[in-house]
Short mmCIF file of C-alpha atoms and ligand atoms in Angstrom, two decimals:
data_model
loop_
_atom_site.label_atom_id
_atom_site.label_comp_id
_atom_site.label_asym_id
_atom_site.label_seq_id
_atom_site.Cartn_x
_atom_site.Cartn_y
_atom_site.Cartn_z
CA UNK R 1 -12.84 6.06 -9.16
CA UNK R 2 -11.56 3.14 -9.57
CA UNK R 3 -14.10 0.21 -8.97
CA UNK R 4 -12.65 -3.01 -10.61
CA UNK R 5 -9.05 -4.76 -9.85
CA UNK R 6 -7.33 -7.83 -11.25
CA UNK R 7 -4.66 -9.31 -8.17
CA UNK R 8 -2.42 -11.73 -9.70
CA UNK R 9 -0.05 -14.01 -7.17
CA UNK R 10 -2.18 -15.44 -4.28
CA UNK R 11 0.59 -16.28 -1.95
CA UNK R 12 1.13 -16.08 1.46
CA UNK R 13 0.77 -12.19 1.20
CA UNK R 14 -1.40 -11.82 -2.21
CA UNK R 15 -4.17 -14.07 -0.89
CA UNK R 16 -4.82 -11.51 2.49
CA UNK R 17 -4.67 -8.61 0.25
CA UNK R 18 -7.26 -10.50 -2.14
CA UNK R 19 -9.55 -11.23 -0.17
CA UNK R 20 -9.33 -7.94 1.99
CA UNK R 21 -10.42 -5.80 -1.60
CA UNK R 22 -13.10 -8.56 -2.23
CA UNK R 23 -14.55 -7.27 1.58
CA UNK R 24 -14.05 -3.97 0.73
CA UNK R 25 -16.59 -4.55 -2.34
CA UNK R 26 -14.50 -4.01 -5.44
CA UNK R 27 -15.04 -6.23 -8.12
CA UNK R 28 -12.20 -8.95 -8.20
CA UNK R 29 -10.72 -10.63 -10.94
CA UNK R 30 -7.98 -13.03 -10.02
CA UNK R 31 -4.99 -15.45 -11.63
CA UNK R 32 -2.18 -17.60 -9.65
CA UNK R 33 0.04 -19.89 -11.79
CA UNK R 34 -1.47 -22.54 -9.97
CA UNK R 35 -4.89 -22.19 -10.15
CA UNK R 36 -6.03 -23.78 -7.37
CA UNK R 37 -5.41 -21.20 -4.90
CA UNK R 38 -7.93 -18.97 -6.70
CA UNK R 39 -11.00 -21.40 -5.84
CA UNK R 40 -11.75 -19.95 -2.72
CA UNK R 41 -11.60 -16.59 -4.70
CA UNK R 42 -14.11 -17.56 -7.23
CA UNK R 43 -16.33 -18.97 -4.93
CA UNK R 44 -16.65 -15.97 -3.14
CA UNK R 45 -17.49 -14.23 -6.45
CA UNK R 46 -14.32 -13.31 -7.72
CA UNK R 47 -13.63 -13.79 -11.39
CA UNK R 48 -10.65 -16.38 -12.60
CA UNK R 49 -8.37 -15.02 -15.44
CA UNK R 50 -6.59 -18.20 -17.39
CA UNK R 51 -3.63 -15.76 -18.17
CA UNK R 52 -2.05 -12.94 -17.03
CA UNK R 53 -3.30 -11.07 -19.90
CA UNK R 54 -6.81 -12.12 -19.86
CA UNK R 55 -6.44 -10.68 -16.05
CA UNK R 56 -5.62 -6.98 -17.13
CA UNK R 57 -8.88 -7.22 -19.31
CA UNK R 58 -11.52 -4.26 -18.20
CA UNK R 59 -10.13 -3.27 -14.61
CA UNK R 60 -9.43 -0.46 -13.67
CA UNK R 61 -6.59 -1.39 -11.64
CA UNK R 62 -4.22 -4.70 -12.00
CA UNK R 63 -2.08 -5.51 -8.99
CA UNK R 64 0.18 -8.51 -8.42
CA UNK R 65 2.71 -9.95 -5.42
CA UNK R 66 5.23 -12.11 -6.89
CA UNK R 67 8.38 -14.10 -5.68
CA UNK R 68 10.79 -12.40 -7.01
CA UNK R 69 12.54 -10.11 -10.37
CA UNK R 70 12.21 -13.73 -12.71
CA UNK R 71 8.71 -14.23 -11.63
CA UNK R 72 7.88 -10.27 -12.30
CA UNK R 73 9.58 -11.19 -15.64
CA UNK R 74 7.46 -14.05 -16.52
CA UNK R 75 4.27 -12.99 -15.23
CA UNK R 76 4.51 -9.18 -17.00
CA UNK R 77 6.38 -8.84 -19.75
CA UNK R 78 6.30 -13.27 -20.90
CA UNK R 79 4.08 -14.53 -23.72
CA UNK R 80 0.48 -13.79 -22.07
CA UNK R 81 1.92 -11.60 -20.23
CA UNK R 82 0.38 -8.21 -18.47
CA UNK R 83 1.76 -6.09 -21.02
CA UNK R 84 -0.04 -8.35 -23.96
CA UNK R 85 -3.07 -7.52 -22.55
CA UNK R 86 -3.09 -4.26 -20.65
CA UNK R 87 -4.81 -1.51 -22.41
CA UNK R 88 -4.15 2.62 -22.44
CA UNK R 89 -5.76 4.17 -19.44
CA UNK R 90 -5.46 1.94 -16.66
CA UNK R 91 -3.18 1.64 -13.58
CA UNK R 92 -0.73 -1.17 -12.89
CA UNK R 93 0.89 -1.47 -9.76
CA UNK R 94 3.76 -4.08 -8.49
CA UNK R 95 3.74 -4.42 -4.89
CA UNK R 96 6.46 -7.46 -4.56
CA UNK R 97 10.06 -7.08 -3.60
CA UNK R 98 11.84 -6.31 -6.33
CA UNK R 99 15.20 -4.38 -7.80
CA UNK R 100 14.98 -0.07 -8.25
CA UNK R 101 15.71 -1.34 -11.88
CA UNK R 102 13.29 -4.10 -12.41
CA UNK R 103 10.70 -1.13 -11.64
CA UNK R 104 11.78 1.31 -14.19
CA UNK R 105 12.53 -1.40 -16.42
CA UNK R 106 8.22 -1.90 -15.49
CA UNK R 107 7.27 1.98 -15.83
CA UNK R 108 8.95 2.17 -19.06
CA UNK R 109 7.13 -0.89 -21.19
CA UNK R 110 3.77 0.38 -19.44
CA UNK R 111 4.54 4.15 -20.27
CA UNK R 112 4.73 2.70 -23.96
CA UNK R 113 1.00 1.54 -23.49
CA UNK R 114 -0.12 4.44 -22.17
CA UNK R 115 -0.40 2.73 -18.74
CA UNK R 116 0.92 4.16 -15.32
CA UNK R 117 2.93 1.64 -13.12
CA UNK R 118 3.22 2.55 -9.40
CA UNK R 119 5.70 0.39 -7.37
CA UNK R 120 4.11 -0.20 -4.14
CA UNK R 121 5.76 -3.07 -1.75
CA UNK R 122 4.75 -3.56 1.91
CA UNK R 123 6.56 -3.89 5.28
CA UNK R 124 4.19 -6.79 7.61
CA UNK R 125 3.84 -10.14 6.64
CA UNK R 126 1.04 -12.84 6.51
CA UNK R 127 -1.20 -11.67 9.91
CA UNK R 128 -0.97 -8.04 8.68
CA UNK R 129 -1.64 -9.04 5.25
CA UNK R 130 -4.82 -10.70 6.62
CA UNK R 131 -5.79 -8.49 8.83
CA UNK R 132 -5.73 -5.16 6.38
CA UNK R 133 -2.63 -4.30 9.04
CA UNK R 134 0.07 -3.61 6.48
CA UNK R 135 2.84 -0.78 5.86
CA UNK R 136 2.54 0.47 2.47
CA UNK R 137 5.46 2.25 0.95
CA UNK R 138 4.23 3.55 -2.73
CA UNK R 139 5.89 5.71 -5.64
CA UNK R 140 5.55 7.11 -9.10
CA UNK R 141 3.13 9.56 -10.98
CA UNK R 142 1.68 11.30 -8.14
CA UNK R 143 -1.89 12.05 -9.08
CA UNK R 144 -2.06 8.03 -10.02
CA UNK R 145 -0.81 7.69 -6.56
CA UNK R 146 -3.96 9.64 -5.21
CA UNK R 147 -6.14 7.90 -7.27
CA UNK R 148 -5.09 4.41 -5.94
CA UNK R 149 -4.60 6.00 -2.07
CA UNK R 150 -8.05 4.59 -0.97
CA UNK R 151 -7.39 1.23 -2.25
CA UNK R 152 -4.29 0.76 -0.41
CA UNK R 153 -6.28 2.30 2.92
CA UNK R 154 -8.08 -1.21 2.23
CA UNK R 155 -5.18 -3.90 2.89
CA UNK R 156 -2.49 -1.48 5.57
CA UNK R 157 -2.80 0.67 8.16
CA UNK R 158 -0.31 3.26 7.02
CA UNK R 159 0.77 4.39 3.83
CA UNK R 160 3.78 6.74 2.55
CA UNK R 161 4.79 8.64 -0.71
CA UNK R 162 8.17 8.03 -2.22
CA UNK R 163 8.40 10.53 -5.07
CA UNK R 164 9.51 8.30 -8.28
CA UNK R 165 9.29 5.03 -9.55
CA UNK R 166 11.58 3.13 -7.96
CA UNK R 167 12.05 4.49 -4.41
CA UNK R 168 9.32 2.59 -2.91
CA UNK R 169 11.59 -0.79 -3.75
CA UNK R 170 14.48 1.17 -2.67
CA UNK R 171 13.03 1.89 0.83
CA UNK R 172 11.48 -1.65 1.32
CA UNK R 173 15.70 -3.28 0.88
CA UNK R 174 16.43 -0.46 3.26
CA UNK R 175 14.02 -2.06 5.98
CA UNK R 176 14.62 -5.38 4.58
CA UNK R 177 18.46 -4.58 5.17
CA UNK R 178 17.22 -3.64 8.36
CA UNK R 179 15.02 -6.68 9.22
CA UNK R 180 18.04 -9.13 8.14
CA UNK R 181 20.32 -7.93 10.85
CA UNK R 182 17.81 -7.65 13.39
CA UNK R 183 16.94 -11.48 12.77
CA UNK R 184 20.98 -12.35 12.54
CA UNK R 185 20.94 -10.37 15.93
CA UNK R 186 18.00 -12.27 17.50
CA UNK R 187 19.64 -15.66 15.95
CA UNK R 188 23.07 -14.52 17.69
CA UNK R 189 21.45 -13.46 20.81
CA UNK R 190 19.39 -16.83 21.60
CA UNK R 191 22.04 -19.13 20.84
CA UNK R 192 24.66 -17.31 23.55
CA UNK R 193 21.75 -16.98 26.15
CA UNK R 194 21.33 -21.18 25.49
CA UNK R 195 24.77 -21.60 25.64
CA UNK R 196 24.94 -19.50 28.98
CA UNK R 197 22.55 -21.16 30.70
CA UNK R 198 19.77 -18.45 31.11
CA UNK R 199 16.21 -19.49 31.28
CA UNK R 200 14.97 -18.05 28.04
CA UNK R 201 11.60 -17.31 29.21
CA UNK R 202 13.51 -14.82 31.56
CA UNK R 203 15.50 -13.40 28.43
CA UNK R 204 12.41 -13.12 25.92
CA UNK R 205 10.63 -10.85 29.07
CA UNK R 206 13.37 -8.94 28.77
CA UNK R 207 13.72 -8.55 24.79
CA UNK R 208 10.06 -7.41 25.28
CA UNK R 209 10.49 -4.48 27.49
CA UNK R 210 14.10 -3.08 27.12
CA UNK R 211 15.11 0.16 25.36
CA UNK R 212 16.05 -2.38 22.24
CA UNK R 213 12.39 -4.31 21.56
CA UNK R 214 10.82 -4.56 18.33
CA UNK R 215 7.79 -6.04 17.32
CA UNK R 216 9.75 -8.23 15.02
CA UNK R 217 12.11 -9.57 17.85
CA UNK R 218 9.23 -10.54 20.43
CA UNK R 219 7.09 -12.46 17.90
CA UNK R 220 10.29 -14.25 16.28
CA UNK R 221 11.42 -14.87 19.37
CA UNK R 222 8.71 -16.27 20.87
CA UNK R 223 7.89 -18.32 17.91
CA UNK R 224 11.90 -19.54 18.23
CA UNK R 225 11.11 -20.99 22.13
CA UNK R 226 8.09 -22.76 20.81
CA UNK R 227 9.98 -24.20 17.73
CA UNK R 228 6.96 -23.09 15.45
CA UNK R 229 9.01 -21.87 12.02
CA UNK R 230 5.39 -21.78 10.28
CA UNK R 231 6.19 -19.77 7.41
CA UNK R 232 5.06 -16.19 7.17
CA UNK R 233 8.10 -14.82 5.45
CA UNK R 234 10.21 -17.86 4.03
CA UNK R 235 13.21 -18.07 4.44
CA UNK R 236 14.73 -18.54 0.85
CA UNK R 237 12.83 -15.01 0.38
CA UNK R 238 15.25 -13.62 2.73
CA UNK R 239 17.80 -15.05 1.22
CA UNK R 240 16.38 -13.63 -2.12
CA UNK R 241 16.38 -10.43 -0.38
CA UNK R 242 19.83 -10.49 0.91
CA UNK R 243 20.79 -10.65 -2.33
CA UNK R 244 18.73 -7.57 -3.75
CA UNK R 245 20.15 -5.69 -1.44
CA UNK R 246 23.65 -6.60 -2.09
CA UNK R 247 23.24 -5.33 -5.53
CA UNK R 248 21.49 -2.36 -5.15
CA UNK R 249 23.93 -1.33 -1.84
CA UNK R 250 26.56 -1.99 -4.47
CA UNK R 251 25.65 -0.17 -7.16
CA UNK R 252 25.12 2.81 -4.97
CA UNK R 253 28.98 1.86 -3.08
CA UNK R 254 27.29 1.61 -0.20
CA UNK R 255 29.00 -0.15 2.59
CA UNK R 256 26.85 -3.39 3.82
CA UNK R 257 29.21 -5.79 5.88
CA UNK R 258 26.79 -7.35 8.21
CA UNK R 259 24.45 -7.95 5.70
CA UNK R 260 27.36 -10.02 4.02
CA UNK R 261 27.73 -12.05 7.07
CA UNK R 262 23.87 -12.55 7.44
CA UNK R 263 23.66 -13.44 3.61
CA UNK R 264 26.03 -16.55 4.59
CA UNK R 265 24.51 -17.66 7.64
CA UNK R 266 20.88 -17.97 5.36
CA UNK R 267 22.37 -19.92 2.71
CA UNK R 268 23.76 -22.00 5.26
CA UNK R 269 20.39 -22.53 6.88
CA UNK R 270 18.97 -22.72 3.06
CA UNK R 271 21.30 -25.69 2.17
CA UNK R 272 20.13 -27.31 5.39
CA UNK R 273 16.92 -27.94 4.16
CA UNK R 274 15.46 -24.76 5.37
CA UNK R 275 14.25 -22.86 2.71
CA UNK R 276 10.88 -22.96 3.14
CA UNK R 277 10.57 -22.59 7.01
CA UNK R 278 9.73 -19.11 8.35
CA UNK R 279 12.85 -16.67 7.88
CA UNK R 280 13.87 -16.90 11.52
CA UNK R 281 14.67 -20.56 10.85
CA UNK R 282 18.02 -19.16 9.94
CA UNK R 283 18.78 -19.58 14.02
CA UNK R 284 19.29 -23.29 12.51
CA UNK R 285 22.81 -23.08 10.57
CA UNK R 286 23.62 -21.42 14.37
CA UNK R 287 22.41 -23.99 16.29
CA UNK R 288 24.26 -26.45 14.32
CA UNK R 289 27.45 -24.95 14.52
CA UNK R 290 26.97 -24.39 18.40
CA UNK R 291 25.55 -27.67 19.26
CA UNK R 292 22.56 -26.67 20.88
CA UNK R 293 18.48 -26.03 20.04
CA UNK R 294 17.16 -23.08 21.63
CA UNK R 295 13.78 -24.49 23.58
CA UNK R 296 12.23 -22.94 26.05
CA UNK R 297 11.83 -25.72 28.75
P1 LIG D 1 4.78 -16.76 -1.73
O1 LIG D 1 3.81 -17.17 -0.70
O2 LIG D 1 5.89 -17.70 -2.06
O3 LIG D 1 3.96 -16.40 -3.07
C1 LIG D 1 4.64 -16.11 -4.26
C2 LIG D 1 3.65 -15.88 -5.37
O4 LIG D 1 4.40 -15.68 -6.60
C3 LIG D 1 2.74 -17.10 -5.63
O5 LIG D 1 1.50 -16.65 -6.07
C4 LIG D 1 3.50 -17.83 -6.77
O6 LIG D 1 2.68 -18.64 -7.55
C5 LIG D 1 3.96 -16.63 -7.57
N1 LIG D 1 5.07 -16.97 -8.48
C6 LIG D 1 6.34 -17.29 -8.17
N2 LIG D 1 7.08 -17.50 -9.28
C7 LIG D 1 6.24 -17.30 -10.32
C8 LIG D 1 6.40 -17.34 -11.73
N3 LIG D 1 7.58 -17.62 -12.29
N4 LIG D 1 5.33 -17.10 -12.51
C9 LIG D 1 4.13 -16.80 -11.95
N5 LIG D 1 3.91 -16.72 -10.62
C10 LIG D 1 4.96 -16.97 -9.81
O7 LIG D 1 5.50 -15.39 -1.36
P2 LIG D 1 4.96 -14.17 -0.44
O8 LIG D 1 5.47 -14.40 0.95
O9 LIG D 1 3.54 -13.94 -0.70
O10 LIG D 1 5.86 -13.00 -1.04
C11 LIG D 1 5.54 -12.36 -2.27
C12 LIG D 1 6.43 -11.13 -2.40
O11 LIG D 1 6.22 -10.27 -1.29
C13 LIG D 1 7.93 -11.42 -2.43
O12 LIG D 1 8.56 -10.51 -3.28
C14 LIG D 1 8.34 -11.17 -0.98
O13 LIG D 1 9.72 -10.85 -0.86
C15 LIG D 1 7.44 -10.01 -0.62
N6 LIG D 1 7.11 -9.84 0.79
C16 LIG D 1 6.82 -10.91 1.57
C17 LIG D 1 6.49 -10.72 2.90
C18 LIG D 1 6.19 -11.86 3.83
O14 LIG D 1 6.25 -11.65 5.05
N7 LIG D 1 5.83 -13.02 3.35
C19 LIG D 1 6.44 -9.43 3.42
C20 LIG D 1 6.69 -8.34 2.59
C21 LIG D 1 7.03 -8.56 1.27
P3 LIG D 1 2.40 -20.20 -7.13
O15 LIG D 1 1.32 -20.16 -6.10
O16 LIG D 1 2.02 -20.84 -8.39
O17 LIG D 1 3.71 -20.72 -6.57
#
């Protein structure tokens, strides 16, 4: 059973999950690069690792959320590393968005130390992070998977088995593919119903009921109207994944022309300045080029 977990990268999505296994009464340990965002973590009673390596010591479990493939680099397989200080017998599991092949390049160096790797990313973002809401994708050894199953049943509300290491990844750039071009479509759609004259109240009560609503549409959306780009999913990690998903959909020769277009339209938005805004500040680079800022009045 496992009872103690290390969770390295407190971020926007790392810190929910955090503190959701601290409620859930497994011993924490916990290391960010910058070490101030574990304080609230150690003064609820959570442990503070100085190094990546010093965090894999005596858990059962190490788990960490990072940016992105350099930042998986860095923080597992650098000097101080995960994999300096990971020992035979215990479970480490990636859950950030990351390449198929970053994650075998992961399973292999751990299957070295005698350590199984699960890759385990999440569809939500920062409310369902907090609010134990998320949707857990997770794959490798299955048995490992089992073992871990309860642990995830802390921090989503639904979780699914991929088969092998690396299909969990695979299946969060399909929905991230997915998410782009609904956000491109949103983006599109708002600027044109501006443009047109229509009182976007009107067309957001609409978006919400019609045969083509998502979740993802109605709270971007709305968000849009009140000009609130508070980040929950940044945009320059959209543009990170737009890019992951360009080469893994090419690898495979799989045809992705939208998300070509989309990719554009959130560097554009990115060299605006907007990097760091939520991802559905990517309706910027739009409203430039049309002359207009989508308000509801
Ligand atoms: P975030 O708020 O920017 O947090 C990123 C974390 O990675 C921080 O802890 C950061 O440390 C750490 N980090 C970055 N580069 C590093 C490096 N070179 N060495 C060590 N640590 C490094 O990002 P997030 O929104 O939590 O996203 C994390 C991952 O989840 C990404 O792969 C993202 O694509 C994925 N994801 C995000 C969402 C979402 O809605 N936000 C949803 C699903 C999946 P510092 O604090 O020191 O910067």
């Amino acid at each position: 059973m496992i009872k103690a977990i290390s969770y390295l990268g407190l971020g926007t999505m790392g810190s929910g999950m955090a503190s959701n296994l601290l409620k859930a009464g497994y011993q924490l340990t916990v290391w960010n690069r910058s070490i101030e965002k574990c304080k609230p973590f150690a003064r609820k009673g959570a442990r503070v690792a100085g190094t990546p390596a010093d965090a894999a010591r005596d858990v059962d479990l190490v788990i960490y959320m990072l940016s992105n493939d350099q930042a998986v680099e860095d923080v597992v397989f650098g000097a101080k590393g995960i994999l300096s200080g990971i020992k035979e017998g215990q479970i480490a599991m990636d859950m950030s968005t990351v390449l198929p092949a970053m994650s075998s390049r992961e399973q292999e160096a751990y299957a070295k130390r005698g350590v199984d790797f699960l890759d385990v990313p999440v569809f939500g973002s920062k409310q369902e992070s907090a609010d134990a809401k998320l949707w857990i994708m997770a794959a490798g050894n299955k048995a490992i998977f089992e073992k871990v199953k309860p642990v995830l049943e802390h921090l989503g509300q639904t979780v699914h088995y991929f088969g092998k290491n690396g299909n969990a990844v695979a299946m969060k750039l399909v929905g991230n593919l997915i998410v782009a071009l609904e956000m491109e479509a949103l983006a599109e759609g708002l600027v044109l119903a501006q443009k047109a004259g229509l009182d976007l109240n009107t067309v957001m009560e609409v978006v919400k009921v019609a045969d083509f609503r998502s979740p993802l549409l109605v709270s971007n959306g709305q968000n849009i109207l009140k000009r609130d780009f508070s980040t929950s999913f940044a945009l320059k990690l959209m543009l990170k994944d737009a890019g992951l998903i360009e080469k893994f959909a090419g690898s495979l020769q799989s045809p992705i022309p939208a998300l070509r277009v989309v990719e554009k339209n959130l560097q554009s938005a990115v060299d605006l300045g907007f990097g760091k805004e939520n991802a559905s500040a990517l309706i910027k680079a739009l409203e430039k080029e049309a002359g207009v800022e989508v308000k509801a009045h």
